[in-house]
Amino acid sequence: MKASDYIVSYLDQHKIDKVFGYIGGAIAHLVDSIDKNQNIEMVNTVHEQGAGFAAEAYARVTGKTGIMTATSGPGATNLVTSIGSCFFDSVPVLAIPGQVNTYEYKFERPVRQIGFQETDIASIVKPITKYSNLVTDIKNLRFELEKSLYLTQHGRKGPVLLDIPMDIQRTDFNPENEKSFFDSAEYAELSKEIAPSQDEMQKVQELLSQSKRPLVLVGGGVRLADSCEELEVFLKKNDIPVVHSLMGTDAISYDYENNFGLIGSYGNRYGNMALANADLIFVLGSRLDTRQTGTDLKTFAREAKIVHVDVDKHELGAKIECQLHIHSHLLHFIEALGSITCQSINPEWIAKLNLYKEKFPSTVGIDGKVKIYNQIISEISAQCGPDDVICVDVGQHQMWAAQSFGPKGKQRMLFSGGMGAMGFALPAAIGAAIATGQRAVVISGDGGMQMNLQELEIIKRRNLPVKVIVLNNSCLGMVRQFQELYFDENYASTVKDYSVPDFKAITEAYGIDAETVSDQDRESAISNVLKGNKAAVLTVNLTEHFTSVEPKLIVNHPIEDMHPFIDRSELEELMIVKPFKK
């Protein structure tokens, strides 16, 4: 068979039914093969970055490897941001760009380019992929394809890039005559199970038995390990309280009564206070980066023993000193937790956490006034259906959503975490809607909406059930707030030399229903836009130009001491752990 047919048939064997990309000469053979395979569909976006984010969402909602493709040169480089997004957030995707013919490729010759659009994309993305390679010999195609797809899902999941020259794509190929990756010593080594030892679980048992204030920090790795249900069974059986990272938001049900919310720089105040006062913290699939811990690491959870569990051994204890590091696939660890005997949780600990949650709700400030932007998110949350996939862009609205959107039922909530890529949400919603057949809801700001606005065309073309709500403050609010705090209110490039188009007019030009309202007149409009499955865009113009995210952790403050600051005497009264004095 032709090599491009073989590639597509191999994806088909793994039940991958969508490929997201943009056509070009160097990838034409692969696209032709996709089109001729009845089990796989080519999803044509309007920009390669859109294809990459759509493939990322496909992977995140199905658990399968997402496939993105593009032509050589600018097509391939336009995938870089989405590849990086998948690397930092551990999403399994395989990028298959086309490349110029091998006889047009410069290899080690000291020239810049020989073939038209020739670009060494495999080298460019090496730092942000698990594996990246150029196939230069047809005999290696089977081995490289098998290895590439396997690595996307093995261990800590992530992106792989396999660059396929045009002459390789069109060559006749019999895979039965070539060596398989699964017969190699490399595979034998990689396929060994990563699970906790009996000694490690005995130490976990001992730490739990000694703890009076245990807490679980749920990271994005819990969802990636497909262990959400197992974790929730353990938590409910033992009434153990949890908090979550941004990427762990939809890994634990909002309805779980001991869910104490988001932690970190823009976390819920009650979530950070729970973390600050725990005496034992299980960190499951979270990197404990600075946005979670604060910048002054010696103040973080300073009276807690920390058990850090991760499939990536390089993350264990890399940032915070821990009492116990467990290198394990999270599903294996959580299954082992099922045999652990837990003592009854101290009711005073749960009562304290509930006091924090009641005293500092996400939609009300410490001055008693309603936080309108968090309230808007709460209203959106109430109107979304139990099967919706919520795709959130990057900016202040992302933090409002993380603080105040409560995932329920089978809802998924997709964020761009480590990369923090503006323009993520709209193409991600496209990928999610195409992958699941369910409705996707976009929450975006005016800045993020402009990044990949062109993908409205595919929503109309395919009649996709995508709803978009744009919270428009006519500035780049997150950085503007940063400038307010640290740059003497010099709003360079966030307010100065920045403007917003008429989203309603643009949306209607694509043939999609649109409406614009003020934040004062939003409630019925939000309800209306979220009815049914017909695509629609609602722009909510925010009355306040200089919006802010509150609470916010200020540099060098401990996580329990967020701005706006509560009275020091009140903080001391609320804390179990002695407040940190600078």
Coordinates of C-alpha atoms in Angstrom, one line a residue:
M1 CA 0.0 0.0 0.0
K2 CA 1.0 3.6 -0.3
A3 CA 2.8 4.8 2.9
S4 CA 0.2 7.6 3.6
D5 CA -2.5 4.9 3.4
Y6 CA -0.6 2.9 5.9
I7 CA -0.3 5.8 8.3
V8 CA -4.1 6.4 8.2
S9 CA -4.9 2.7 8.6
Y10 CA -2.7 2.6 11.7
L11 CA -4.6 5.5 13.2
D12 CA -7.9 3.7 12.3
Q13 CA -6.7 0.6 14.2
H14 CA -6.4 2.7 17.3
K15 CA -10.0 4.0 16.9
I16 CA -8.9 7.5 16.1
D17 CA -11.6 8.9 13.9
K18 CA -10.7 12.6 13.4
V19 CA -7.6 14.4 12.1
F20 CA -7.5 18.2 12.5
G21 CA -5.5 20.2 10.1
Y22 CA -5.1 22.5 7.1
I23 CA -4.3 21.4 3.6
G24 CA -1.0 22.1 1.8
G25 CA 1.2 20.6 -0.9
A26 CA 3.5 18.8 1.5
I27 CA 0.7 17.0 3.2
A28 CA -1.6 16.4 0.2
H29 CA -0.9 12.6 0.1
L30 CA -1.9 12.1 3.7
V31 CA -5.0 14.2 3.3
D32 CA -6.0 12.2 0.2
S33 CA -5.5 9.0 2.2
I34 CA -7.6 10.3 5.1
D35 CA -10.4 11.3 2.7
K36 CA -10.5 7.8 1.2
N37 CA -10.7 6.0 4.6
Q38 CA -14.4 5.7 5.7
N39 CA -13.5 5.6 9.4
I40 CA -11.5 8.8 9.7
E41 CA -12.5 12.3 8.9
M42 CA -10.3 15.2 8.1
V43 CA -11.5 18.3 10.0
N44 CA -10.3 21.4 8.1
T45 CA -9.9 24.4 10.3
V46 CA -9.1 28.0 9.1
H47 CA -5.7 28.2 10.7
E48 CA -3.2 25.5 11.8
Q49 CA -3.2 26.8 15.4
G50 CA -6.9 26.3 15.5
A51 CA -6.3 22.7 14.3
G52 CA -3.8 22.2 17.1
F53 CA -6.1 23.4 19.8
A54 CA -9.0 21.4 18.4
A55 CA -6.9 18.2 18.4
E56 CA -5.9 19.0 22.0
A57 CA -9.5 19.2 23.0
Y58 CA -10.3 16.0 21.1
A59 CA -7.6 14.2 23.1
R60 CA -8.8 15.7 26.4
V61 CA -12.4 14.8 26.1
T62 CA -12.0 11.3 24.5
G63 CA -8.8 10.1 26.1
K64 CA -7.5 9.1 22.6
T65 CA -4.5 10.6 21.0
G66 CA -5.4 13.8 19.1
I67 CA -3.9 14.1 15.6
M68 CA -2.9 17.5 14.1
T69 CA -1.5 17.9 10.6
A70 CA -0.2 20.7 8.4
T71 CA 2.0 21.4 5.5
S72 CA 5.7 22.1 5.7
G73 CA 7.2 25.5 6.7
P74 CA 4.5 28.0 7.9
G75 CA 1.9 25.3 8.3
A76 CA 4.2 23.3 10.7
T77 CA 5.4 26.3 12.6
N78 CA 1.8 27.5 13.2
L79 CA 1.3 24.3 15.2
V80 CA 4.1 25.1 17.6
T81 CA 1.9 27.0 20.2
S82 CA -0.6 24.2 20.4
I83 CA 2.2 21.6 20.6
G84 CA 3.6 23.5 23.5
S85 CA 0.2 23.7 25.2
C86 CA -0.1 19.9 25.0
F87 CA 3.5 19.5 26.4
F88 CA 2.9 21.7 29.5
D89 CA -0.5 20.2 30.2
S90 CA 0.4 16.6 29.4
V91 CA -2.1 16.1 26.6
P92 CA -1.5 13.1 24.2
V93 CA -1.3 14.4 20.6
L94 CA 0.6 13.4 17.5
A95 CA 1.6 16.1 15.1
I96 CA 2.2 14.8 11.6
P97 CA 3.4 17.6 9.4
G98 CA 4.4 17.1 5.8
Q99 CA 8.0 17.9 4.7
V100 CA 9.7 18.5 1.4
N101 CA 11.1 15.5 -0.5
T102 CA 14.2 14.0 1.1
Y103 CA 16.2 14.9 -2.0
E104 CA 15.3 18.6 -1.5
Y105 CA 16.2 18.6 2.2
K106 CA 19.4 20.3 3.3
F107 CA 20.3 17.9 6.2
E108 CA 23.8 18.9 7.4
R109 CA 24.6 21.2 4.5
P110 CA 25.5 24.7 5.6
V111 CA 22.7 26.5 3.7
R112 CA 19.5 27.9 5.1
Q113 CA 17.0 26.1 2.7
I114 CA 16.9 24.1 -0.4
G115 CA 13.2 23.0 -0.8
F116 CA 10.4 25.5 -1.0
Q117 CA 8.9 25.9 2.6
E118 CA 11.6 23.5 3.9
T119 CA 11.8 24.0 7.7
D120 CA 13.4 21.7 10.3
I121 CA 10.3 21.5 12.4
A122 CA 11.5 18.3 14.2
S123 CA 14.4 20.3 15.7
I124 CA 12.3 23.3 16.4
V125 CA 9.9 21.4 18.7
K126 CA 12.3 19.1 20.4
P127 CA 12.2 21.0 23.7
I128 CA 8.4 20.9 23.8
T129 CA 7.7 17.3 22.7
K130 CA 8.3 13.9 24.3
Y131 CA 9.8 12.8 21.0
S132 CA 10.4 14.4 17.6
N133 CA 11.8 12.9 14.5
L134 CA 12.0 13.2 10.7
V135 CA 11.4 10.0 8.8
T136 CA 14.2 9.8 6.1
D137 CA 14.0 6.1 5.2
I138 CA 10.8 4.3 4.4
K139 CA 12.1 1.2 6.2
N140 CA 11.8 3.1 9.5
L141 CA 8.2 4.2 9.0
R142 CA 6.5 1.4 10.9
F143 CA 8.9 1.6 13.9
E144 CA 8.7 5.4 14.1
L145 CA 4.9 5.6 13.8
E146 CA 4.3 2.8 16.4
K147 CA 6.8 4.5 18.7
S148 CA 5.3 7.9 18.2
L149 CA 1.7 7.0 18.9
Y150 CA 2.7 4.9 21.9
L151 CA 4.8 7.6 23.5
T152 CA 1.9 10.1 23.4
Q153 CA 0.0 7.9 25.9
H154 CA 2.9 6.3 27.9
G155 CA 3.8 7.6 31.3
R156 CA 3.3 11.3 31.5
K157 CA 1.3 11.9 28.4
G158 CA 2.2 14.6 25.9
P159 CA 2.9 15.6 22.3
V160 CA 5.1 13.8 19.7
L161 CA 5.9 15.1 16.3
L162 CA 6.7 12.9 13.3
D163 CA 7.7 14.7 10.2
I164 CA 7.0 12.9 6.9
P165 CA 8.6 14.0 3.7
M166 CA 6.4 13.9 0.5
D167 CA 8.4 11.2 -1.2
I168 CA 8.1 9.0 1.9
Q169 CA 4.3 9.6 1.9
R170 CA 3.8 8.4 -1.7
T171 CA 6.1 5.4 -1.6
D172 CA 4.7 1.8 -1.7
F173 CA 5.1 0.2 1.7
N174 CA 4.6 -3.2 3.2
P175 CA 4.8 -2.9 7.0
E176 CA 5.0 -6.6 7.5
N177 CA 8.5 -6.6 6.0
E178 CA 9.8 -4.0 8.5
K179 CA 10.6 -4.1 12.2
S180 CA 8.1 -3.2 14.9
F181 CA 8.7 -0.9 17.8
F182 CA 6.9 -3.4 20.0
D183 CA 9.6 -6.0 19.5
S184 CA 12.3 -3.7 20.6
A185 CA 14.2 -3.5 23.9
E186 CA 13.1 0.1 24.2
Y187 CA 9.5 -0.8 24.3
A188 CA 10.2 -3.6 26.8
E189 CA 11.8 -1.1 29.2
L190 CA 9.1 1.6 28.7
S191 CA 6.2 -0.8 29.2
K192 CA 7.1 -1.7 32.8
E193 CA 4.4 -0.7 35.3
I194 CA 5.0 2.2 37.5
A195 CA 3.2 1.6 40.8
P196 CA 3.7 2.3 44.5
S197 CA 5.6 -0.2 46.7
Q198 CA 4.1 -1.9 49.8
D199 CA 6.6 0.1 51.9
E200 CA 5.4 3.4 50.4
M201 CA 1.8 2.5 51.0
Q202 CA 2.6 1.5 54.6
K203 CA 4.2 5.0 55.1
V204 CA 1.0 6.5 53.6
Q205 CA -1.1 4.5 56.2
E206 CA 1.1 5.8 59.0
L207 CA 0.9 9.4 58.0
L208 CA -2.9 9.2 57.6
S209 CA -3.2 7.6 61.1
Q210 CA -1.2 10.5 62.6
S211 CA -3.0 13.3 60.8
K212 CA -5.7 15.4 62.3
R213 CA -6.1 17.7 59.3
P214 CA -5.6 15.8 56.1
L215 CA -6.3 17.3 52.7
V216 CA -6.0 16.1 49.1
L217 CA -4.7 18.5 46.3
V218 CA -6.2 17.2 43.0
G219 CA -4.1 18.1 40.0
G220 CA -4.7 17.7 36.3
G221 CA -2.9 14.3 36.4
V222 CA -5.9 12.7 38.1
R223 CA -8.0 13.3 35.0
L224 CA -5.1 12.3 32.7
A225 CA -4.8 9.0 34.6
D226 CA -8.5 8.3 34.1
S227 CA -8.8 7.9 37.9
C228 CA -11.5 10.5 38.8
E229 CA -14.1 7.9 39.7
E230 CA -11.7 5.8 41.8
L231 CA -10.5 8.9 43.7
E232 CA -14.0 10.1 44.4
V233 CA -15.0 6.7 45.8
F234 CA -12.0 6.8 48.2
L235 CA -12.8 10.4 49.2
K236 CA -16.5 9.8 49.8
K237 CA -15.8 6.6 51.7
N238 CA -13.5 8.5 54.1
D239 CA -15.0 12.1 54.0
I240 CA -11.5 13.5 53.1
P241 CA -11.6 17.1 52.1
V242 CA -10.0 18.2 48.8
V243 CA -8.8 21.3 47.0
H244 CA -7.8 21.5 43.3
S245 CA -5.4 23.2 41.0
L246 CA -6.6 25.0 37.8
M247 CA -6.1 21.9 35.7
G248 CA -7.8 19.7 38.3
T249 CA -11.0 21.7 38.3
D250 CA -13.2 19.1 36.6
A251 CA -11.4 16.1 38.1
I252 CA -13.5 16.2 41.3
S253 CA -17.2 17.0 41.4
Y254 CA -18.3 20.4 42.5
D255 CA -21.1 18.5 44.3
Y256 CA -18.7 16.6 46.6
E257 CA -19.5 18.2 49.9
N258 CA -15.9 18.3 51.0
N259 CA -14.7 20.1 47.9
F260 CA -13.0 23.3 49.0
G261 CA -12.2 24.8 45.7
L262 CA -9.3 26.3 43.8
I263 CA -5.9 27.1 45.3
G264 CA -3.1 29.3 44.2
S265 CA -2.4 32.9 43.2
Y266 CA -6.0 33.5 42.1
G267 CA -7.6 30.7 44.1
N268 CA -10.6 30.8 46.3
R269 CA -9.6 32.3 49.6
Y270 CA -11.2 29.4 51.5
G271 CA -9.3 26.9 49.4
N272 CA -6.0 28.6 50.2
M273 CA -6.8 28.7 53.9
A274 CA -7.6 25.0 53.8
L275 CA -4.2 24.3 52.3
A276 CA -2.4 26.6 54.7
N277 CA -3.9 24.9 57.8
A278 CA -3.6 21.2 56.8
D279 CA -1.2 19.0 58.6
L280 CA -1.0 16.4 55.8
I281 CA -1.4 17.0 52.1
F282 CA -1.6 14.4 49.3
V283 CA -0.5 16.1 46.1
L284 CA -1.9 14.0 43.3
G285 CA -0.7 14.8 39.7
S286 CA 0.2 18.5 40.3
R287 CA 3.5 20.2 39.7
L288 CA 3.3 22.6 42.7
D289 CA 4.4 25.5 40.6
T290 CA 4.7 29.0 41.9
R291 CA 1.1 29.9 41.0
Q292 CA 0.0 27.3 43.5
T293 CA 2.5 27.8 46.2
G294 CA 3.2 31.5 46.1
T295 CA 6.7 32.9 45.6
D296 CA 8.0 32.5 49.2
L297 CA 8.2 28.7 49.4
K298 CA 9.1 28.5 53.1
T299 CA 5.6 29.8 53.9
F300 CA 3.8 27.2 51.9
A301 CA 1.8 24.7 54.0
R302 CA 4.5 25.1 56.6
E303 CA 3.1 22.7 59.2
A304 CA 2.0 20.0 56.7
K305 CA 3.6 16.8 55.8
I306 CA 3.4 16.4 52.0
V307 CA 3.0 13.2 50.0
H308 CA 3.7 14.0 46.4
V309 CA 2.6 11.4 43.9
D310 CA 3.3 11.7 40.2
V311 CA 4.1 9.6 37.1
D312 CA 6.9 12.0 36.2
K313 CA 9.7 11.3 38.7
H314 CA 11.4 14.6 37.7
E315 CA 8.5 16.6 39.3
L316 CA 8.7 14.9 42.6
G317 CA 10.1 17.3 45.2
A318 CA 11.4 19.6 42.4
K319 CA 9.9 22.7 44.0
I320 CA 8.7 21.9 47.5
E321 CA 10.3 19.7 50.2
C322 CA 8.1 16.7 50.7
Q323 CA 8.1 13.9 53.4
L324 CA 7.3 11.2 50.9
H325 CA 7.8 11.0 47.1
I326 CA 5.9 8.3 45.3
H327 CA 6.7 7.7 41.6
S328 CA 3.6 6.0 40.4
H329 CA 0.9 6.0 37.8
L330 CA -1.9 7.8 39.7
L331 CA -4.5 5.1 38.9
H332 CA -2.3 2.5 40.6
F333 CA -1.7 4.7 43.6
I334 CA -5.4 5.5 44.0
E335 CA -6.3 1.9 43.6
A336 CA -3.8 1.1 46.4
L337 CA -5.4 3.8 48.6
G338 CA -8.6 1.7 48.5
S339 CA -6.9 -0.8 50.9
I340 CA -5.9 1.9 53.3
T341 CA -7.7 2.1 56.6
C342 CA -8.5 5.7 57.5
Q343 CA -9.5 6.9 60.9
S344 CA -12.6 9.1 61.1
I345 CA -11.9 12.7 60.0
N346 CA -11.8 15.2 62.8
P347 CA -15.2 16.9 62.7
E348 CA -13.6 20.1 63.9
W349 CA -11.4 20.2 60.8
I350 CA -14.3 19.8 58.5
A351 CA -16.2 22.5 60.5
K352 CA -13.3 24.9 60.1
L353 CA -13.1 24.4 56.4
N354 CA -16.9 24.9 56.1
L355 CA -16.5 28.1 58.1
Y356 CA -13.9 29.4 55.6
K357 CA -16.2 28.5 52.7
E358 CA -19.2 30.2 54.2
K359 CA -17.3 33.3 55.2
F360 CA -15.5 33.8 51.9
P361 CA -17.8 32.8 49.0
S362 CA -16.4 33.4 45.6
T363 CA -19.2 35.7 44.5
V364 CA -19.0 38.1 47.5
G365 CA -16.0 40.3 48.5
I366 CA -14.8 40.7 52.0
D367 CA -16.6 44.1 52.0
G368 CA -19.9 42.2 51.6
K369 CA -20.5 43.5 48.0
V370 CA -21.3 41.1 45.2
K371 CA -18.4 40.5 42.8
I372 CA -20.3 41.0 39.6
Y373 CA -17.9 39.2 37.3
N374 CA -17.8 36.1 39.5
Q375 CA -21.6 36.4 39.7
I376 CA -21.8 36.3 35.9
I377 CA -19.8 33.1 35.8
S378 CA -22.0 31.6 38.5
E379 CA -25.1 32.5 36.3
I380 CA -23.4 30.9 33.3
S381 CA -22.7 27.8 35.3
A382 CA -26.3 27.5 36.5
Q383 CA -27.5 27.6 32.8
C384 CA -25.1 25.1 31.4
G385 CA -26.2 21.5 30.8
P386 CA -24.8 18.4 32.5
D387 CA -23.0 17.2 29.4
D388 CA -21.6 20.5 28.2
V389 CA -17.9 20.9 27.6
I390 CA -16.8 24.3 29.0
C391 CA -13.8 25.8 27.2
V392 CA -12.2 28.8 28.9
D393 CA -9.8 31.2 27.3
V394 CA -6.9 33.0 29.1
G395 CA -7.3 36.3 31.0
Q396 CA -9.2 37.6 34.0
H397 CA -12.3 35.7 32.9
Q398 CA -10.3 32.4 33.2
M399 CA -9.7 33.1 36.9
W400 CA -13.3 34.2 37.5
A401 CA -14.4 30.9 35.9
A402 CA -12.0 28.8 37.9
Q403 CA -13.2 30.5 41.1
S404 CA -16.9 30.4 40.4
F405 CA -17.9 27.9 37.8
G406 CA -19.0 24.6 39.5
P407 CA -18.6 21.6 37.1
K408 CA -21.5 19.2 37.6
G409 CA -22.8 16.0 36.1
K410 CA -20.5 14.9 33.2
Q411 CA -19.4 18.5 32.4
R412 CA -15.8 18.9 31.4
M413 CA -13.9 22.2 31.9
L414 CA -10.9 22.8 29.6
F415 CA -8.3 25.4 30.4
S416 CA -4.9 26.2 28.8
G417 CA -2.8 25.9 31.9
G418 CA 1.0 25.9 31.6
M419 CA 1.1 27.6 28.2
G420 CA -1.7 30.0 29.0
A421 CA -2.5 30.5 25.4
M422 CA -4.9 33.2 24.4
G423 CA -7.1 32.1 21.6
F424 CA -7.4 28.5 23.0
A425 CA -11.1 28.3 23.8
L426 CA -12.8 28.8 20.5
P427 CA -10.9 26.1 18.5
A428 CA -10.9 23.8 21.6
A429 CA -14.7 24.1 21.7
I430 CA -14.8 23.0 18.0
G431 CA -12.6 20.0 18.8
A432 CA -14.7 19.0 21.8
A433 CA -18.0 19.4 20.0
I434 CA -16.8 17.3 17.0
A435 CA -15.3 14.7 19.3
T436 CA -18.3 14.2 21.5
G437 CA -21.3 15.4 19.6
Q438 CA -22.2 17.3 22.7
R439 CA -22.6 21.1 23.1
A440 CA -19.5 23.2 23.9
V441 CA -19.6 26.5 25.7
V442 CA -16.9 29.1 25.3
I443 CA -16.1 31.7 28.0
S444 CA -13.7 34.2 26.5
G445 CA -12.5 37.8 26.9
D446 CA -12.2 40.3 24.1
G447 CA -8.4 39.7 23.8
G448 CA -8.6 36.0 23.5
M449 CA -11.6 36.1 21.2
Q450 CA -9.6 38.1 18.7
M451 CA -6.8 35.6 18.6
N452 CA -8.6 32.8 16.7
L453 CA -11.8 34.6 15.6
Q454 CA -11.5 33.1 12.1
E455 CA -12.6 29.7 13.5
L456 CA -16.2 30.9 13.6
E457 CA -16.2 29.9 10.0
I458 CA -16.0 26.2 10.8
I459 CA -18.7 26.5 13.4
K460 CA -21.0 27.8 10.7
R461 CA -19.8 25.4 8.0
R462 CA -20.4 22.3 10.2
N463 CA -23.4 23.7 12.1
L464 CA -21.6 22.9 15.4
P465 CA -23.4 23.3 18.8
V466 CA -21.0 25.9 20.1
K467 CA -22.1 28.7 22.4
V468 CA -19.7 31.7 23.0
I469 CA -19.9 34.2 25.8
V470 CA -17.4 37.1 25.5
L471 CA -16.8 39.2 28.6
N472 CA -15.7 42.4 27.1
N473 CA -13.9 45.0 29.2
S474 CA -12.2 46.6 26.1
C475 CA -8.7 46.0 27.5
L476 CA -6.2 43.2 28.3
G477 CA -7.4 43.0 31.9
M478 CA -5.0 40.5 33.5
V479 CA -1.8 42.3 32.4
R480 CA -3.5 45.7 33.1
Q481 CA -4.1 44.6 36.7
F482 CA -0.5 43.6 36.9
Q483 CA 0.5 47.0 35.6
E484 CA -1.7 48.6 38.2
L485 CA 0.1 46.8 41.0
Y486 CA 3.7 46.9 39.8
F487 CA 4.1 49.5 37.0
D488 CA 2.6 52.7 38.5
E489 CA -0.6 52.3 36.4
N490 CA 1.2 52.7 33.1
Y491 CA -1.1 50.7 30.9
A492 CA 1.1 50.3 27.9
S493 CA -0.3 47.9 25.2
T494 CA -3.2 46.8 27.5
V495 CA -5.3 50.0 27.3
K496 CA -3.0 52.3 25.2
D497 CA -3.0 51.3 21.5
Y498 CA -5.6 48.6 22.1
S499 CA -9.2 48.4 20.7
V500 CA -12.0 45.9 20.3
P501 CA -14.1 45.3 17.2
D502 CA -17.9 44.8 17.0
F503 CA -18.1 41.1 17.8
K504 CA -21.8 41.0 16.9
A505 CA -21.2 42.4 13.4
I506 CA -18.3 40.0 12.8
T507 CA -20.2 37.0 14.0
E508 CA -23.2 37.8 11.9
A509 CA -20.9 38.2 8.9
Y510 CA -20.1 34.5 9.4
G511 CA -23.8 33.7 9.4
I512 CA -24.0 33.0 13.2
D513 CA -26.6 34.5 15.6
A514 CA -25.2 37.2 17.8
E515 CA -26.2 39.6 20.5
T516 CA -24.6 42.3 22.6
V517 CA -25.7 43.4 26.1
S518 CA -24.3 45.3 29.1
D519 CA -23.4 43.5 32.3
Q520 CA -26.5 45.1 33.9
D521 CA -28.8 43.5 31.3
R522 CA -27.2 40.2 31.1
E523 CA -29.3 37.6 32.9
S524 CA -32.0 37.0 30.4
A525 CA -29.5 37.2 27.6
I526 CA -27.3 34.5 29.2
S527 CA -30.3 32.3 29.7
N528 CA -31.4 32.8 26.1
V529 CA -28.0 32.2 24.5
L530 CA -27.6 28.9 26.4
K531 CA -30.9 27.5 25.2
G532 CA -30.8 24.8 22.6
N533 CA -27.8 23.8 20.4
K534 CA -27.8 26.4 17.7
A535 CA -24.5 28.3 17.5
A536 CA -24.6 31.8 19.0
V537 CA -22.2 34.4 20.3
L538 CA -23.1 36.7 23.2
T539 CA -20.9 39.7 24.0
V540 CA -21.4 41.1 27.5
N541 CA -19.9 44.6 27.7
L542 CA -18.6 45.1 31.2
T543 CA -19.4 48.5 32.7
E544 CA -16.2 48.7 34.6
H545 CA -13.2 49.2 32.3
F546 CA -10.6 48.4 34.9
T547 CA -11.8 45.1 36.1
S548 CA -9.9 43.0 38.6
V549 CA -9.6 39.4 39.9
E550 CA -10.0 39.1 43.6
P551 CA -8.7 37.7 45.8
K552 CA -5.1 37.7 44.5
L553 CA -1.9 36.5 46.1
I554 CA 0.7 39.3 46.2
V555 CA 4.4 38.5 45.7
N556 CA 6.1 37.2 48.8
H557 CA 2.9 36.7 50.8
P558 CA 1.8 33.3 52.2
I559 CA -1.1 31.7 50.4
E560 CA -3.6 32.4 53.2
D561 CA -2.9 36.1 53.1
M562 CA -4.5 37.3 49.9
H563 CA -5.3 40.8 48.6
P564 CA -7.6 42.5 49.5
F565 CA -6.3 41.7 53.0
I566 CA -8.6 40.8 55.8
D567 CA -7.9 42.3 59.2
R568 CA -4.8 40.9 60.8
S569 CA -6.7 40.0 64.1
E570 CA -9.4 38.3 62.1
L571 CA -6.8 36.3 60.2
E572 CA -5.1 35.2 63.4
E573 CA -8.5 34.1 64.8
L574 CA -9.4 32.1 61.7
M575 CA -6.0 30.3 61.4
I576 CA -5.1 27.1 63.1
V577 CA -1.5 27.4 62.0
K578 CA 0.3 30.4 63.4
P579 CA 0.1 33.2 60.9
F580 CA 3.4 34.0 59.2
K581 CA 5.0 37.3 60.1
K582 CA 7.2 39.0 57.5

